[in-house]
């Protein structure tokens, strides 16, 4: 009855094979760079978050958030630093300034 | 020898407990929203990617990428749509325009 390998039924290997397989998967998941949501929390009820601003309203300088973690979104409030540290990332804002300023 | 539960040694439960535990973890990993890198590929040799631009150089309008997938980064090239679809995300650019234009 059943398939024999080295005098044991094949079915007896299922738990160890499953455990090893899952352990490999878990390790791979833990080590690979995680790619997923860029925006975990801002206006998630919107289908697409696009912000607009008139150039005349910018003033002498401005920094726009590109990490999607700012409490002042769409402006940068420095939250990119905590995100970069936590996730091993390297994002930062786009900064605009007036030459004349 | 060993600890008995219901007439069986405790050690005999290790494979099934491990398998069930790992299966729960794998399911949780598969279902939870994935939070990780915002920027998987742009200037990964830089510690922090900050871009700067003079306001006088903008012209009548511009759209800056905030999904970190644009081939024209720091400008938006529409790549946010493919990212949003693939990851179930909702990111888009910051658009600037001149009122007078
Ligand atoms: S807070 Fe998001 S880029 Fe600075
Ligand atoms: S291509 Fe990145 S926001 Fe449009």
PDB file of C-alpha atoms and ligand atoms in Angstrom:
ATOM      1  CA  UNK A   1       0.000   0.000   0.000  1.00  0.00           C
ATOM      2  CA  UNK A   2       1.370   3.452  -0.908  1.00  0.00           C
ATOM      3  CA  UNK A   3       4.661   4.361  -2.532  1.00  0.00           C
ATOM      4  CA  UNK A   4       7.818   3.310  -0.705  1.00  0.00           C
ATOM      5  CA  UNK A   5      11.072   5.271  -0.566  1.00  0.00           C
ATOM      6  CA  UNK A   6      13.911   3.684   1.394  1.00  0.00           C
ATOM      7  CA  UNK A   7      11.460   1.428   3.194  1.00  0.00           C
ATOM      8  CA  UNK A   8       9.125   4.268   4.265  1.00  0.00           C
ATOM      9  CA  UNK A   9       5.809   5.290   2.732  1.00  0.00           C
ATOM     10  CA  UNK A  10       5.972   8.493   0.697  1.00  0.00           C
ATOM     11  CA  UNK A  11       3.174  10.003   2.792  1.00  0.00           C
ATOM     12  CA  UNK A  12       5.429  10.064   5.867  1.00  0.00           C
ATOM     13  CA  UNK A  13       7.601  12.704   4.156  1.00  0.00           C
ATOM     14  CA  UNK A  14       4.743  15.195   3.662  1.00  0.00           C
ATOM     15  CA  UNK A  15       5.123  17.049   6.990  1.00  0.00           C
ATOM     16  CA  UNK A  16       8.889  17.552   6.711  1.00  0.00           C
ATOM     17  CA  UNK A  17       8.733  18.518   3.027  1.00  0.00           C
ATOM     18  CA  UNK A  18       5.907  20.989   3.745  1.00  0.00           C
ATOM     19  CA  UNK A  19       7.763  22.473   6.714  1.00  0.00           C
ATOM     20  CA  UNK A  20      11.015  22.913   4.800  1.00  0.00           C
ATOM     21  CA  UNK A  21       9.165  24.399   1.810  1.00  0.00           C
ATOM     22  CA  UNK A  22       7.303  26.893   3.948  1.00  0.00           C
ATOM     23  CA  UNK A  23      10.466  27.784   5.882  1.00  0.00           C
ATOM     24  CA  UNK A  24      12.250  28.576   2.605  1.00  0.00           C
ATOM     25  CA  UNK A  25       9.303  30.730   1.478  1.00  0.00           C
ATOM     26  CA  UNK A  26       9.181  32.626   4.786  1.00  0.00           C
ATOM     27  CA  UNK A  27      12.934  33.290   4.661  1.00  0.00           C
ATOM     28  CA  UNK A  28      12.693  34.527   1.066  1.00  0.00           C
ATOM     29  CA  UNK A  29       9.773  36.806   2.007  1.00  0.00           C
ATOM     30  CA  UNK A  30      11.749  38.209   4.928  1.00  0.00           C
ATOM     31  CA  UNK A  31      14.902  38.912   2.898  1.00  0.00           C
ATOM     32  CA  UNK A  32      13.631  40.168  -0.455  1.00  0.00           C
ATOM     33  CA  UNK A  33      13.034  43.926  -0.936  1.00  0.00           C
ATOM     34  CA  UNK A  34       9.341  44.538  -0.360  1.00  0.00           C
ATOM     35  CA  UNK A  35       7.549  46.147  -3.288  1.00  0.00           C
ATOM     36  CA  UNK A  36       3.968  47.173  -2.736  1.00  0.00           C
ATOM     37  CA  UNK A  37       2.015  50.292  -1.902  1.00  0.00           C
ATOM     38  CA  UNK A  38       3.803  53.595  -2.406  1.00  0.00           C
ATOM     39  CA  UNK A  39       0.943  55.289  -0.558  1.00  0.00           C
ATOM     40  CA  UNK A  40      -0.344  53.347   2.446  1.00  0.00           C
ATOM     41  CA  UNK A  41      -2.528  56.068   3.939  1.00  0.00           C
ATOM     42  CA  UNK A  42      -3.225  59.303   2.038  1.00  0.00           C
ATOM     43  CA  UNK A  43      -6.739  59.747   0.583  1.00  0.00           C
ATOM     44  CA  UNK A  44      -7.195  56.021   0.040  1.00  0.00           C
ATOM     45  CA  UNK A  45     -10.837  56.704  -0.873  1.00  0.00           C
ATOM     46  CA  UNK A  46      -9.608  58.476  -4.030  1.00  0.00           C
ATOM     47  CA  UNK A  47      -8.913  56.439  -7.159  1.00  0.00           C
ATOM     48  CA  UNK A  48      -5.809  58.534  -7.914  1.00  0.00           C
ATOM     49  CA  UNK A  49      -4.258  61.283  -5.808  1.00  0.00           C
ATOM     50  CA  UNK A  50      -3.166  64.087  -8.126  1.00  0.00           C
ATOM     51  CA  UNK A  51      -2.425  67.499  -6.616  1.00  0.00           C
ATOM     52  CA  UNK A  52      -2.329  70.786  -8.496  1.00  0.00           C
ATOM     53  CA  UNK A  53      -0.876  74.159  -7.706  1.00  0.00           C
ATOM     54  CA  UNK A  54      -0.513  77.468  -9.516  1.00  0.00           C
ATOM     55  CA  UNK A  55       3.128  78.410 -10.061  1.00  0.00           C
ATOM     56  CA  UNK A  56       2.345  81.992  -9.030  1.00  0.00           C
ATOM     57  CA  UNK A  57       1.301  80.720  -5.567  1.00  0.00           C
ATOM     58  CA  UNK A  58       4.585  78.946  -4.775  1.00  0.00           C
ATOM     59  CA  UNK A  59       6.455  81.866  -3.237  1.00  0.00           C
ATOM     60  CA  UNK A  60      10.247  81.740  -2.997  1.00  0.00           C
ATOM     61  CA  UNK A  61      10.617  78.010  -2.336  1.00  0.00           C
ATOM     62  CA  UNK A  62       8.662  74.831  -1.709  1.00  0.00           C
ATOM     63  CA  UNK A  63       9.325  71.116  -1.170  1.00  0.00           C
ATOM     64  CA  UNK A  64       6.799  68.546  -2.382  1.00  0.00           C
ATOM     65  CA  UNK A  65       6.525  65.180  -0.636  1.00  0.00           C
ATOM     66  CA  UNK A  66       7.272  62.076  -2.691  1.00  0.00           C
ATOM     67  CA  UNK A  67       7.302  59.538   0.165  1.00  0.00           C
ATOM     68  CA  UNK A  68       3.563  59.775   0.890  1.00  0.00           C
ATOM     69  CA  UNK A  69       4.208  59.880   4.667  1.00  0.00           C
ATOM     70  CA  UNK A  70       4.042  63.663   5.249  1.00  0.00           C
ATOM     71  CA  UNK A  71       1.505  65.024   7.703  1.00  0.00           C
ATOM     72  CA  UNK A  72       1.485  68.175   5.539  1.00  0.00           C
ATOM     73  CA  UNK A  73       0.997  66.351   2.216  1.00  0.00           C
ATOM     74  CA  UNK A  74       1.447  67.429  -0.582  1.00  0.00           C
ATOM     75  CA  UNK A  75       4.209  69.372   1.174  1.00  0.00           C
ATOM     76  CA  UNK A  76       7.294  67.618   2.594  1.00  0.00           C
ATOM     77  CA  UNK A  77       7.562  67.689   6.398  1.00  0.00           C
ATOM     78  CA  UNK A  78      10.708  65.560   6.735  1.00  0.00           C
ATOM     79  CA  UNK A  79       8.834  62.279   7.312  1.00  0.00           C
ATOM     80  CA  UNK A  80      10.811  60.704   4.449  1.00  0.00           C
ATOM     81  CA  UNK A  81      13.756  60.277   6.852  1.00  0.00           C
ATOM     82  CA  UNK A  82      11.827  57.964   9.210  1.00  0.00           C
ATOM     83  CA  UNK A  83      10.474  55.998   6.233  1.00  0.00           C
ATOM     84  CA  UNK A  84      13.947  55.644   4.680  1.00  0.00           C
ATOM     85  CA  UNK A  85      15.406  54.388   7.962  1.00  0.00           C
ATOM     86  CA  UNK A  86      12.581  51.934   8.665  1.00  0.00           C
ATOM     87  CA  UNK A  87      12.354  50.452   5.168  1.00  0.00           C
ATOM     88  CA  UNK A  88      15.923  50.882   3.936  1.00  0.00           C
ATOM     89  CA  UNK A  89      14.697  53.262   1.255  1.00  0.00           C
ATOM     90  CA  UNK A  90      16.209  56.451  -0.227  1.00  0.00           C
ATOM     91  CA  UNK A  91      13.376  58.814  -1.137  1.00  0.00           C
ATOM     92  CA  UNK A  92      13.158  62.578  -0.689  1.00  0.00           C
ATOM     93  CA  UNK A  93      11.227  65.614  -1.905  1.00  0.00           C
ATOM     94  CA  UNK A  94      11.304  67.650  -5.093  1.00  0.00           C
ATOM     95  CA  UNK A  95      12.399  71.169  -4.142  1.00  0.00           C
ATOM     96  CA  UNK A  96      11.588  74.305  -6.118  1.00  0.00           C
ATOM     97  CA  UNK A  97      13.136  77.686  -5.561  1.00  0.00           C
ATOM     98  CA  UNK A  98      13.157  81.083  -7.189  1.00  0.00           C
ATOM     99  CA  UNK A  99      16.555  82.106  -8.590  1.00  0.00           C
ATOM    100  CA  UNK A 100      15.817  85.708  -7.703  1.00  0.00           C
ATOM    101  CA  UNK A 101      15.131  84.863  -4.039  1.00  0.00           C
TER     102      UNK A 101
ATOM    103  CA  UNK B   1      10.699   9.581  28.339  1.00  0.00           C
ATOM    104  CA  UNK B   2       9.436  12.941  26.991  1.00  0.00           C
ATOM    105  CA  UNK B   3       6.197  14.775  27.769  1.00  0.00           C
ATOM    106  CA  UNK B   4       2.966  12.927  26.966  1.00  0.00           C
ATOM    107  CA  UNK B   5      -0.260  14.508  25.696  1.00  0.00           C
ATOM    108  CA  UNK B   6      -3.196  12.135  25.118  1.00  0.00           C
ATOM    109  CA  UNK B   7      -0.842   9.166  25.089  1.00  0.00           C
ATOM    110  CA  UNK B   8       1.515  10.673  22.483  1.00  0.00           C
ATOM    111  CA  UNK B   9       4.876  12.296  23.043  1.00  0.00           C
ATOM    112  CA  UNK B  10       4.817  16.101  22.685  1.00  0.00           C
ATOM    113  CA  UNK B  11       7.585  15.919  20.098  1.00  0.00           C
ATOM    114  CA  UNK B  12       5.281  14.133  17.637  1.00  0.00           C
ATOM    115  CA  UNK B  13       3.175  17.328  17.370  1.00  0.00           C
ATOM    116  CA  UNK B  14       6.099  19.510  16.235  1.00  0.00           C
ATOM    117  CA  UNK B  15       5.696  18.952  12.469  1.00  0.00           C
ATOM    118  CA  UNK B  16       1.954  19.632  12.387  1.00  0.00           C
ATOM    119  CA  UNK B  17       2.206  22.671  14.705  1.00  0.00           C
ATOM    120  CA  UNK B  18       5.078  24.090  12.642  1.00  0.00           C
ATOM    121  CA  UNK B  19       3.211  23.488   9.381  1.00  0.00           C
ATOM    122  CA  UNK B  20       0.001  25.122  10.618  1.00  0.00           C
ATOM    123  CA  UNK B  21       1.916  28.076  12.072  1.00  0.00           C
ATOM    124  CA  UNK B  22       3.836  28.678   8.860  1.00  0.00           C
ATOM    125  CA  UNK B  23       0.658  28.284   6.774  1.00  0.00           C
ATOM    126  CA  UNK B  24      -1.040  30.995   8.871  1.00  0.00           C
ATOM    127  CA  UNK B  25       1.990  33.286   8.452  1.00  0.00           C
ATOM    128  CA  UNK B  26       2.119  32.738   4.679  1.00  0.00           C
ATOM    129  CA  UNK B  27      -1.617  33.467   4.351  1.00  0.00           C
ATOM    130  CA  UNK B  28      -1.272  36.636   6.413  1.00  0.00           C
ATOM    131  CA  UNK B  29       1.689  37.759   4.286  1.00  0.00           C
ATOM    132  CA  UNK B  30      -0.289  37.139   1.095  1.00  0.00           C
ATOM    133  CA  UNK B  31      -3.378  39.053   2.239  1.00  0.00           C
ATOM    134  CA  UNK B  32      -1.977  42.075   4.117  1.00  0.00           C
ATOM    135  CA  UNK B  33      -1.263  45.315   2.188  1.00  0.00           C
ATOM    136  CA  UNK B  34       2.443  45.289   1.362  1.00  0.00           C
ATOM    137  CA  UNK B  35       4.370  48.225   2.803  1.00  0.00           C
ATOM    138  CA  UNK B  36       8.006  48.521   1.816  1.00  0.00           C
ATOM    139  CA  UNK B  37      10.130  50.441  -0.633  1.00  0.00           C
ATOM    140  CA  UNK B  38       8.553  53.518  -2.202  1.00  0.00           C
ATOM    141  CA  UNK B  39      11.478  53.634  -4.630  1.00  0.00           C
ATOM    142  CA  UNK B  40      12.594  50.228  -5.896  1.00  0.00           C
ATOM    143  CA  UNK B  41      14.906  51.423  -8.646  1.00  0.00           C
ATOM    144  CA  UNK B  42      15.816  55.110  -9.016  1.00  0.00           C
ATOM    145  CA  UNK B  43      19.385  56.132  -8.035  1.00  0.00           C
ATOM    146  CA  UNK B  44      19.624  53.392  -5.399  1.00  0.00           C
ATOM    147  CA  UNK B  45      23.315  54.282  -4.979  1.00  0.00           C
ATOM    148  CA  UNK B  46      22.242  57.634  -3.494  1.00  0.00           C
ATOM    149  CA  UNK B  47      21.491  57.849   0.221  1.00  0.00           C
ATOM    150  CA  UNK B  48      18.544  60.181  -0.462  1.00  0.00           C
ATOM    151  CA  UNK B  49      17.118  61.249  -3.804  1.00  0.00           C
ATOM    152  CA  UNK B  50      16.236  64.935  -3.586  1.00  0.00           C
ATOM    153  CA  UNK B  51      15.659  66.856  -6.813  1.00  0.00           C
ATOM    154  CA  UNK B  52      15.787  70.623  -7.215  1.00  0.00           C
ATOM    155  CA  UNK B  53      14.515  72.977  -9.873  1.00  0.00           C
ATOM    156  CA  UNK B  54      14.386  76.717 -10.341  1.00  0.00           C
ATOM    157  CA  UNK B  55      10.829  78.022 -10.519  1.00  0.00           C
ATOM    158  CA  UNK B  56      11.788  80.273 -13.433  1.00  0.00           C
ATOM    159  CA  UNK B  57      12.687  77.153 -15.472  1.00  0.00           C
ATOM    160  CA  UNK B  58       9.307  75.460 -15.144  1.00  0.00           C
ATOM    161  CA  UNK B  59       7.554  77.007 -18.117  1.00  0.00           C
ATOM    162  CA  UNK B  60       3.754  76.981 -18.338  1.00  0.00           C
ATOM    163  CA  UNK B  61       3.160  73.614 -16.687  1.00  0.00           C
ATOM    164  CA  UNK B  62       4.918  70.533 -15.298  1.00  0.00           C
ATOM    165  CA  UNK B  63       4.036  67.270 -13.563  1.00  0.00           C
ATOM    166  CA  UNK B  64       6.439  65.757 -11.043  1.00  0.00           C
ATOM    167  CA  UNK B  65       6.481  61.989 -10.474  1.00  0.00           C
ATOM    168  CA  UNK B  66       5.589  60.731  -6.993  1.00  0.00           C
ATOM    169  CA  UNK B  67       5.360  57.007  -7.826  1.00  0.00           C
ATOM    170  CA  UNK B  68       9.100  56.559  -8.496  1.00  0.00           C
ATOM    171  CA  UNK B  69       8.379  54.475 -11.625  1.00  0.00           C
ATOM    172  CA  UNK B  70       8.760  57.170 -14.293  1.00  0.00           C
ATOM    173  CA  UNK B  71      11.325  56.697 -17.055  1.00  0.00           C
ATOM    174  CA  UNK B  72      11.564  60.511 -17.148  1.00  0.00           C
ATOM    175  CA  UNK B  73      12.005  60.945 -13.376  1.00  0.00           C
ATOM    176  CA  UNK B  74      11.690  63.474 -11.747  1.00  0.00           C
ATOM    177  CA  UNK B  75       8.990  64.183 -14.360  1.00  0.00           C
ATOM    178  CA  UNK B  76       5.794  62.128 -14.521  1.00  0.00           C
ATOM    179  CA  UNK B  77       5.464  59.961 -17.654  1.00  0.00           C
ATOM    180  CA  UNK B  78       2.203  58.236 -16.726  1.00  0.00           C
ATOM    181  CA  UNK B  79       3.858  55.124 -15.240  1.00  0.00           C
ATOM    182  CA  UNK B  80       1.836  55.645 -12.035  1.00  0.00           C
ATOM    183  CA  UNK B  81      -1.161  54.065 -13.806  1.00  0.00           C
ATOM    184  CA  UNK B  82       0.576  50.709 -14.318  1.00  0.00           C
ATOM    185  CA  UNK B  83       1.867  50.770 -10.732  1.00  0.00           C
ATOM    186  CA  UNK B  84      -1.589  51.602  -9.334  1.00  0.00           C
ATOM    187  CA  UNK B  85      -3.179  48.759 -11.281  1.00  0.00           C
ATOM    188  CA  UNK B  86      -0.527  46.196 -10.373  1.00  0.00           C
ATOM    189  CA  UNK B  87      -0.313  47.037  -6.650  1.00  0.00           C
ATOM    190  CA  UNK B  88      -3.837  48.312  -5.975  1.00  0.00           C
ATOM    191  CA  UNK B  89      -2.410  51.731  -5.164  1.00  0.00           C
ATOM    192  CA  UNK B  90      -3.699  55.265  -5.873  1.00  0.00           C
ATOM    193  CA  UNK B  91      -0.716  57.541  -6.470  1.00  0.00           C
ATOM    194  CA  UNK B  92      -0.292  60.316  -9.017  1.00  0.00           C
ATOM    195  CA  UNK B  93       1.841  63.370  -9.784  1.00  0.00           C
ATOM    196  CA  UNK B  94       1.943  66.890  -8.399  1.00  0.00           C
ATOM    197  CA  UNK B  95       1.024  69.229 -11.239  1.00  0.00           C
ATOM    198  CA  UNK B  96       2.063  72.860 -11.472  1.00  0.00           C
ATOM    199  CA  UNK B  97       0.706  75.361 -13.940  1.00  0.00           C
ATOM    200  CA  UNK B  98       0.905  79.043 -14.636  1.00  0.00           C
ATOM    201  CA  UNK B  99      -2.404  80.878 -14.139  1.00  0.00           C
ATOM    202  CA  UNK B 100      -1.522  83.236 -16.956  1.00  0.00           C
ATOM    203  CA  UNK B 101      -0.922  80.382 -19.415  1.00  0.00           C
TER     204      UNK B 101
HETATM  205  S1  LIG C   1       7.947  64.021   3.944  1.00  0.00           S
HETATM  206 FE1  LIG C   1       7.629  62.908   2.111  1.00  0.00          FE
HETATM  207  S2  LIG C   1       9.347  63.461   0.897  1.00  0.00           S
HETATM  208 FE2  LIG C   1       9.644  64.560   2.703  1.00  0.00          FE
HETATM  209  S1  LIG C   2       4.906  58.478 -13.524  1.00  0.00           S
HETATM  210 FE1  LIG C   2       5.198  58.616 -11.375  1.00  0.00          FE
HETATM  211  S2  LIG C   2       3.533  59.869 -10.743  1.00  0.00           S
HETATM  212 FE2  LIG C   2       3.259  59.736 -12.859  1.00  0.00          FE
END
